[in-house]
mmCIF file of C-alpha atoms in Angstrom:
data_model
loop_
_atom_site.group_PDB
_atom_site.id
_atom_site.type_symbol
_atom_site.label_atom_id
_atom_site.label_comp_id
_atom_site.label_asym_id
_atom_site.label_seq_id
_atom_site.Cartn_x
_atom_site.Cartn_y
_atom_site.Cartn_z
ATOM 1 C CA MET A 1 -27.571 -17.897 -13.551
ATOM 2 C CA GLY A 2 -26.471 -18.123 -17.221
ATOM 3 C CA HIS A 3 -23.091 -18.929 -18.754
ATOM 4 C CA PHE A 4 -21.281 -16.094 -16.937
ATOM 5 C CA GLY A 5 -22.471 -17.138 -13.480
ATOM 6 C CA ARG A 6 -21.977 -20.887 -13.986
ATOM 7 C CA VAL A 7 -18.711 -20.962 -15.963
ATOM 8 C CA CYS A 8 -16.793 -17.688 -15.993
ATOM 9 C CA ARG A 9 -17.241 -16.860 -12.336
ATOM 10 C CA GLY A 10 -16.881 -20.477 -11.246
ATOM 11 C CA ALA A 11 -13.470 -20.975 -12.891
ATOM 12 C CA GLU A 12 -11.867 -18.019 -11.190
ATOM 13 C CA LYS A 13 -8.784 -18.932 -9.135
ATOM 14 C CA LYS A 14 -7.038 -15.679 -8.516
ATOM 15 C CA ILE A 15 -8.038 -13.868 -5.327
ATOM 16 C CA CYS A 16 -5.856 -10.862 -5.882
ATOM 17 C CA GLY A 17 -2.552 -10.399 -7.638
ATOM 18 C CA MET A 18 0.583 -8.871 -6.247
ATOM 19 C CA GLY A 19 2.107 -5.630 -7.493
ATOM 20 C CA LYS A 20 -0.085 -4.071 -10.137
ATOM 21 C CA ASP A 21 -2.991 -6.420 -9.328
ATOM 22 C CA SER A 22 -2.965 -5.675 -5.615
ATOM 23 C CA CYS A 23 -6.137 -4.776 -3.782
ATOM 24 C CA SER A 24 -7.025 -3.480 -0.365
ATOM 25 C CA SER A 25 -9.549 -4.341 2.327
ATOM 26 C CA GLU A 26 -12.490 -3.066 4.259
ATOM 27 C CA GLU A 27 -14.422 -4.582 7.136
ATOM 28 C CA THR A 28 -17.956 -3.942 8.373
ATOM 29 C CA ASP A 29 -20.267 -5.795 10.724
ATOM 30 C CA SER A 30 -23.072 -7.918 9.329
ATOM 31 C CA SER A 31 -26.483 -8.616 10.772
ATOM 32 C CA ASP A 32 -27.468 -12.075 11.989
ATOM 33 C CA ASP A 33 -30.901 -11.676 10.448
ATOM 34 C CA GLU A 34 -31.543 -14.309 7.800
ATOM 35 C CA ASN A 35 -32.727 -11.625 5.366
ATOM 36 C CA GLN A 36 -29.328 -9.938 5.523
ATOM 37 C CA GLN A 37 -27.312 -13.059 4.698
ATOM 38 C CA ALA A 38 -27.872 -12.849 0.944
ATOM 39 C CA LYS A 39 -26.635 -9.288 0.681
ATOM 40 C CA SER A 40 -23.179 -8.328 -0.532
ATOM 41 C CA LEU A 41 -21.157 -7.419 2.523
ATOM 42 C CA HIS A 42 -18.085 -5.280 2.071
ATOM 43 C CA LEU A 43 -16.036 -6.639 4.926
ATOM 44 C CA LEU A 44 -12.472 -7.023 3.907
ATOM 45 C CA HIS A 45 -10.033 -5.985 1.248
ATOM 46 C CA LEU A 46 -6.921 -8.118 1.276
ATOM 47 C CA LYS A 47 -3.865 -6.413 -0.167
ATOM 48 C CA SER A 48 -1.191 -8.418 -2.009
ATOM 49 C CA LEU A 49 -3.024 -11.764 -1.830
ATOM 50 C CA ARG A 50 -2.463 -14.398 -4.505
ATOM 51 C CA THR A 51 -3.774 -17.940 -4.598
ATOM 52 C CA HIS A 52 -1.401 -20.829 -5.280
ATOM 53 C CA GLU A 53 -1.788 -24.479 -5.988
ATOM 54 C CA VAL A 54 -1.271 -26.672 -2.943
ATOM 55 C CA GLY A 55 2.380 -27.683 -2.701
ATOM 56 C CA ASN A 56 3.747 -24.562 -4.400
ATOM 57 C CA GLU A 57 3.704 -22.191 -1.418
ATOM 58 C CA ASN A 58 7.432 -22.610 -0.834
ATOM 59 C CA ASP A 59 8.143 -21.491 -4.410
ATOM 60 C CA MET A 60 6.768 -17.994 -3.865
ATOM 61 C CA PRO A 61 9.158 -15.081 -4.526
ATOM 62 C CA ARG A 62 9.440 -13.256 -1.214
ATOM 63 C CA ASP A 63 12.306 -10.869 -1.882
ATOM 64 C CA ASN A 64 10.063 -7.817 -2.144
ATOM 65 C CA GLU A 65 7.506 -8.732 0.511
ATOM 66 C CA TRP A 66 7.395 -8.380 4.269
ATOM 67 C CA TRP A 67 7.363 -11.717 6.065
ATOM 68 C CA GLU A 68 7.748 -12.780 9.683
ATOM 69 C CA THR A 69 7.700 -16.209 11.334
ATOM 70 C CA VAL A 70 5.443 -16.097 14.397
ATOM 71 C CA GLN A 71 4.058 -18.599 16.868
ATOM 72 C CA VAL A 72 0.437 -19.383 15.986
ATOM 73 C CA GLY A 73 -1.430 -21.835 18.170
ATOM 74 C CA HIS A 74 0.853 -24.851 18.687
ATOM 75 C CA GLY A 75 3.021 -24.257 15.637
ATOM 76 C CA ARG A 76 4.914 -21.620 13.700
ATOM 77 C CA LEU A 77 3.831 -19.939 10.477
ATOM 78 C CA GLN A 78 5.640 -17.614 8.113
ATOM 79 C CA CYS A 79 3.078 -14.834 7.671
ATOM 80 C CA GLN A 80 2.920 -11.902 5.320
ATOM 81 C CA LEU A 81 2.727 -8.545 7.065
ATOM 82 C CA ASP A 82 0.019 -6.560 5.304
ATOM 83 C CA THR A 83 -0.661 -3.078 6.644
ATOM 84 C CA GLY A 84 -3.435 -2.676 4.072
ATOM 85 C CA ALA A 85 -5.504 -5.615 5.338
ATOM 86 C CA GLN A 86 -7.979 -5.145 8.148
ATOM 87 C CA ALA A 87 -8.354 -8.841 8.945
ATOM 88 C CA SER A 88 -6.077 -11.853 9.289
ATOM 89 C CA VAL A 89 -6.502 -14.887 7.028
ATOM 90 C CA MET A 90 -5.250 -18.459 6.815
ATOM 91 C CA THR A 91 -6.275 -21.615 5.009
ATOM 92 C CA ALA A 92 -7.967 -24.647 6.516
ATOM 93 C CA LYS A 93 -4.820 -26.674 5.851
ATOM 94 C CA GLN A 94 -2.656 -24.181 7.755
ATOM 95 C CA LEU A 95 -5.126 -24.132 10.632
ATOM 96 C CA LYS A 96 -4.979 -27.913 10.900
ATOM 97 C CA SER A 97 -1.175 -27.823 11.105
ATOM 98 C CA VAL A 98 -1.022 -25.319 14.002
ATOM 99 C CA ALA A 99 -4.292 -25.955 15.839
ATOM 100 C CA PRO A 100 -5.968 -29.213 14.761
ATOM 101 C CA ASN A 101 -8.571 -29.011 17.512
ATOM 102 C CA ALA A 102 -9.543 -25.381 16.876
ATOM 103 C CA ARG A 103 -13.262 -24.729 16.514
ATOM 104 C CA ILE A 104 -14.375 -22.888 13.396
ATOM 105 C CA THR A 105 -17.401 -20.710 13.999
ATOM 106 C CA LYS A 106 -19.795 -19.713 11.245
ATOM 107 C CA THR A 107 -19.599 -16.205 9.858
ATOM 108 C CA TYR A 108 -21.770 -14.278 7.434
ATOM 109 C CA LYS A 109 -18.942 -11.963 6.477
ATOM 110 C CA ARG A 110 -17.563 -11.960 2.964
ATOM 111 C CA LEU A 111 -14.170 -11.087 1.524
ATOM 112 C CA VAL A 112 -14.769 -8.439 -1.149
ATOM 113 C CA LEU A 113 -12.161 -7.433 -3.736
ATOM 114 C CA TYR A 114 -11.893 -4.222 -5.752
ATOM 115 C CA SER A 115 -13.450 -6.106 -8.650
ATOM 116 C CA GLN A 116 -16.471 -6.707 -6.364
ATOM 117 C CA HIS A 117 -15.855 -10.462 -6.449
ATOM 118 C CA GLN A 118 -16.739 -12.098 -3.154
ATOM 119 C CA ILE A 119 -15.026 -14.967 -1.359
ATOM 120 C CA VAL A 120 -17.085 -16.874 1.158
ATOM 121 C CA PRO A 121 -14.885 -17.937 4.114
ATOM 122 C CA ARG A 122 -15.509 -21.279 5.753
ATOM 123 C CA GLY A 123 -15.680 -19.485 9.079
ATOM 124 C CA CYS A 124 -13.430 -17.864 11.649
ATOM 125 C CA THR A 125 -11.481 -18.888 14.720
ATOM 126 C CA THR A 126 -9.421 -17.185 17.397
ATOM 127 C CA LEU A 127 -5.837 -18.293 18.018
ATOM 128 C CA LYS A 128 -2.975 -17.110 20.181
ATOM 129 C CA VAL A 129 -0.214 -15.400 18.214
ATOM 130 C CA LYS A 130 3.159 -14.750 19.803
ATOM 131 C CA HIS A 131 6.130 -12.725 18.562
ATOM 132 C CA LYS A 132 9.098 -12.428 20.912
ATOM 133 C CA GLU A 133 7.618 -11.424 24.285
ATOM 134 C CA LYS A 134 4.284 -10.176 22.909
ATOM 135 C CA GLU A 135 1.302 -12.551 22.828
ATOM 136 C CA ILE A 136 -2.236 -11.674 21.738
ATOM 137 C CA LYS A 137 -5.404 -13.413 20.560
ATOM 138 C CA VAL A 138 -6.086 -12.972 16.853
ATOM 139 C CA LYS A 139 -9.271 -13.679 14.909
ATOM 140 C CA PHE A 140 -8.487 -15.493 11.638
ATOM 141 C CA PHE A 141 -10.822 -15.913 8.681
ATOM 142 C CA ILE A 142 -10.498 -19.467 7.319
ATOM 143 C CA ILE A 143 -10.766 -20.024 3.568
ATOM 144 C CA ASP A 144 -10.331 -23.113 1.401
ATOM 145 C CA LYS A 145 -8.275 -21.636 -1.433
ATOM 146 C CA ALA A 146 -4.520 -21.989 -0.928
ATOM 147 C CA HIS A 147 -2.487 -18.886 -0.187
ATOM 148 C CA ASN A 148 -0.067 -17.680 2.446
ATOM 149 C CA PRO A 149 -1.239 -16.602 5.914
ATOM 150 C CA ILE A 150 -1.862 -12.885 6.341
ATOM 151 C CA LEU A 151 -1.512 -10.745 9.459
ATOM 152 C CA SER A 152 -3.622 -7.600 9.333
ATOM 153 C CA GLY A 153 -2.227 -4.133 9.879
ATOM 154 C CA LYS A 154 -3.772 -3.863 13.353
ATOM 155 C CA VAL A 155 -2.227 -7.169 14.444
ATOM 156 C CA CYS A 156 1.181 -6.162 13.042
ATOM 157 C CA LYS A 157 1.047 -2.921 15.012
ATOM 158 C CA VAL A 158 0.055 -4.607 18.294
ATOM 159 C CA LEU A 159 2.845 -7.182 17.904
ATOM 160 C CA ASN A 160 5.338 -4.366 17.252
ATOM 161 C CA LEU A 161 6.074 -5.747 13.790
ATOM 162 C CA VAL A 162 5.393 -2.403 12.105
ATOM 163 C CA LYS A 163 5.310 1.181 13.319
ATOM 164 C CA ARG A 164 3.573 4.122 11.705
ATOM 165 C CA ILE A 165 5.656 7.280 11.406
ATOM 166 C CA HIS A 166 3.432 10.296 10.842
ATOM 167 C CA GLU A 167 6.039 13.012 10.397
ATOM 168 C CA ILE A 168 9.767 13.657 10.563
ATOM 169 C CA ASP A 169 10.331 17.059 12.146
ATOM 170 C CA HIS A 170 13.711 18.681 11.546
ATOM 171 C CA ASN A 171 14.812 21.913 13.150
ATOM 172 C CA LEU A 172 15.429 24.623 10.535
ATOM 173 C CA LYS A 173 18.490 26.016 12.333
ATOM 174 C CA GLU A 174 20.078 22.575 12.518
ATOM 175 C CA LEU A 175 19.473 22.059 8.791
ATOM 176 C CA LEU A 176 21.106 25.404 7.945
ATOM 177 C CA ILE A 177 24.116 24.496 10.103
ATOM 178 C CA GLN A 178 24.455 21.134 8.349
ATOM 179 C CA HIS A 179 23.887 22.657 4.908
ATOM 180 C CA PRO A 180 25.099 26.283 4.944
ATOM 181 C CA ASP A 181 24.700 26.596 1.172
ATOM 182 C CA LEU A 182 20.925 26.525 1.613
ATOM 183 C CA GLU A 183 20.911 29.911 3.354
ATOM 184 C CA ASN A 184 21.965 31.745 0.199
ATOM 185 C CA ALA A 185 19.535 30.629 -2.481
ATOM 186 C CA THR A 186 20.945 32.837 -5.272
ATOM 187 C CA ARG A 187 24.517 32.652 -6.520
ATOM 188 C CA SER A 188 26.470 32.607 -9.752
ATOM 189 C CA ILE A 189 27.474 29.387 -11.429
ATOM 190 C CA PRO A 190 31.266 28.981 -11.671
ATOM 191 C CA GLY A 191 32.813 29.125 -15.123
ATOM 192 C CA THR A 192 32.203 31.153 -18.274
ATOM 193 C CA TYR A 193 29.812 30.176 -21.028
ATOM 194 C CA SER A 194 30.297 31.463 -24.556
ATOM 195 C CA ILE A 195 27.407 31.794 -27.008
ATOM 196 C CA LYS A 196 28.413 31.901 -30.675
ATOM 197 C CA ILE A 197 26.113 33.030 -33.485
ATOM 198 C CA ASP A 198 26.220 31.319 -36.863
ATOM 199 C CA PRO A 199 26.020 34.102 -39.507
ATOM 200 C CA THR A 200 24.881 31.627 -42.185
ATOM 201 C CA VAL A 201 21.636 30.857 -40.367
ATOM 202 C CA THR A 202 18.584 32.858 -41.411
ATOM 203 C CA PRO A 203 17.298 34.880 -38.434
ATOM 204 C CA VAL A 204 13.811 34.109 -37.182
ATOM 205 C CA VAL A 205 11.687 36.637 -35.342
ATOM 206 C CA HIS A 206 9.604 35.273 -32.473
ATOM 207 C CA GLY A 207 6.941 37.449 -30.956
ATOM 208 C CA PRO A 208 7.163 38.322 -27.274
ATOM 209 C CA ARG A 209 5.856 35.714 -24.877
ATOM 210 C CA ARG A 210 2.452 36.636 -23.575
ATOM 211 C CA GLN A 211 1.998 36.985 -19.833
ATOM 212 C CA PRO A 212 -1.280 37.001 -17.930
ATOM 213 C CA ALA A 213 -2.315 40.599 -17.176
ATOM 214 C CA ALA A 214 -2.921 39.731 -13.536
ATOM 215 C CA LEU A 215 0.696 38.567 -13.112
ATOM 216 C CA LEU A 216 2.364 41.393 -15.031
ATOM 217 C CA PRO A 217 2.774 43.775 -12.014
ATOM 218 C CA LYS A 218 4.290 40.997 -9.919
ATOM 219 C CA ILE A 219 6.660 40.000 -12.718
ATOM 220 C CA THR A 220 7.794 43.581 -13.256
ATOM 221 C CA SER A 221 8.322 44.102 -9.545
ATOM 222 C CA GLU A 222 10.315 40.898 -9.188
ATOM 223 C CA LEU A 223 12.542 41.762 -12.161
ATOM 224 C CA LYS A 224 13.322 45.197 -10.725
ATOM 225 C CA GLU A 225 14.136 43.646 -7.345
ATOM 226 C CA MET A 226 16.499 41.140 -8.969
ATOM 227 C CA GLU A 227 18.189 43.981 -10.881
ATOM 228 C CA LYS A 228 18.783 45.895 -7.635
ATOM 229 C CA ARG A 229 20.315 42.810 -6.030
ATOM 230 C CA GLY A 230 22.718 42.436 -8.939
ATOM 231 C CA ILE A 231 21.383 39.123 -10.073
ATOM 232 C CA TRP A 232 21.018 40.431 -13.621
ATOM 233 C CA GLN A 233 21.472 43.694 -15.486
ATOM 234 C CA LYS A 234 20.101 45.317 -18.635
#
């Protein structure tokens, strides 16, 4: 494999950084055929994932992240709500704490980052996740590297943890009633401004600004219309 494959790639710890180093996810189905197992499978982009040394998870800064404590299996986990992820993830250590008897099934899927680095999960398992009165079964990918549990965007939506708002529709008449100054777009600015010329300064002649020939008729027409409305005068 060479130095790069044995050393550089092997020493990598970071799955994906937060903020500027964030990444996203994508999931596709893989074939069970043995010939397909060696191929690179673009299955999942995990947004805002960062690995941490075991024992330091409680030291993570969470002021700017979305977190929610939910019932997972027989325990409770504080999970990160990630609308950009299309799969849910937890570590083997976290799985043991909430469902020690859970069965991990083999998977040929890979976690693929924007950098095209792949993470091979140990497997996957299905656990019950409950938030308030809503309870669903969630498929988790189990990995060995330490990081915080992730709930995918689909799971967050089903559990009513997030809601997508497509559009905010305001009535034009209501807006004009609330903001009457918007109806009259042209008006004079209060106050008087005085421009003074310094006679000691040498005058400089600047040539007229060039305008595209195609726009000249429209510009002339608009200037005449503004003159008729009293916005400006010659």
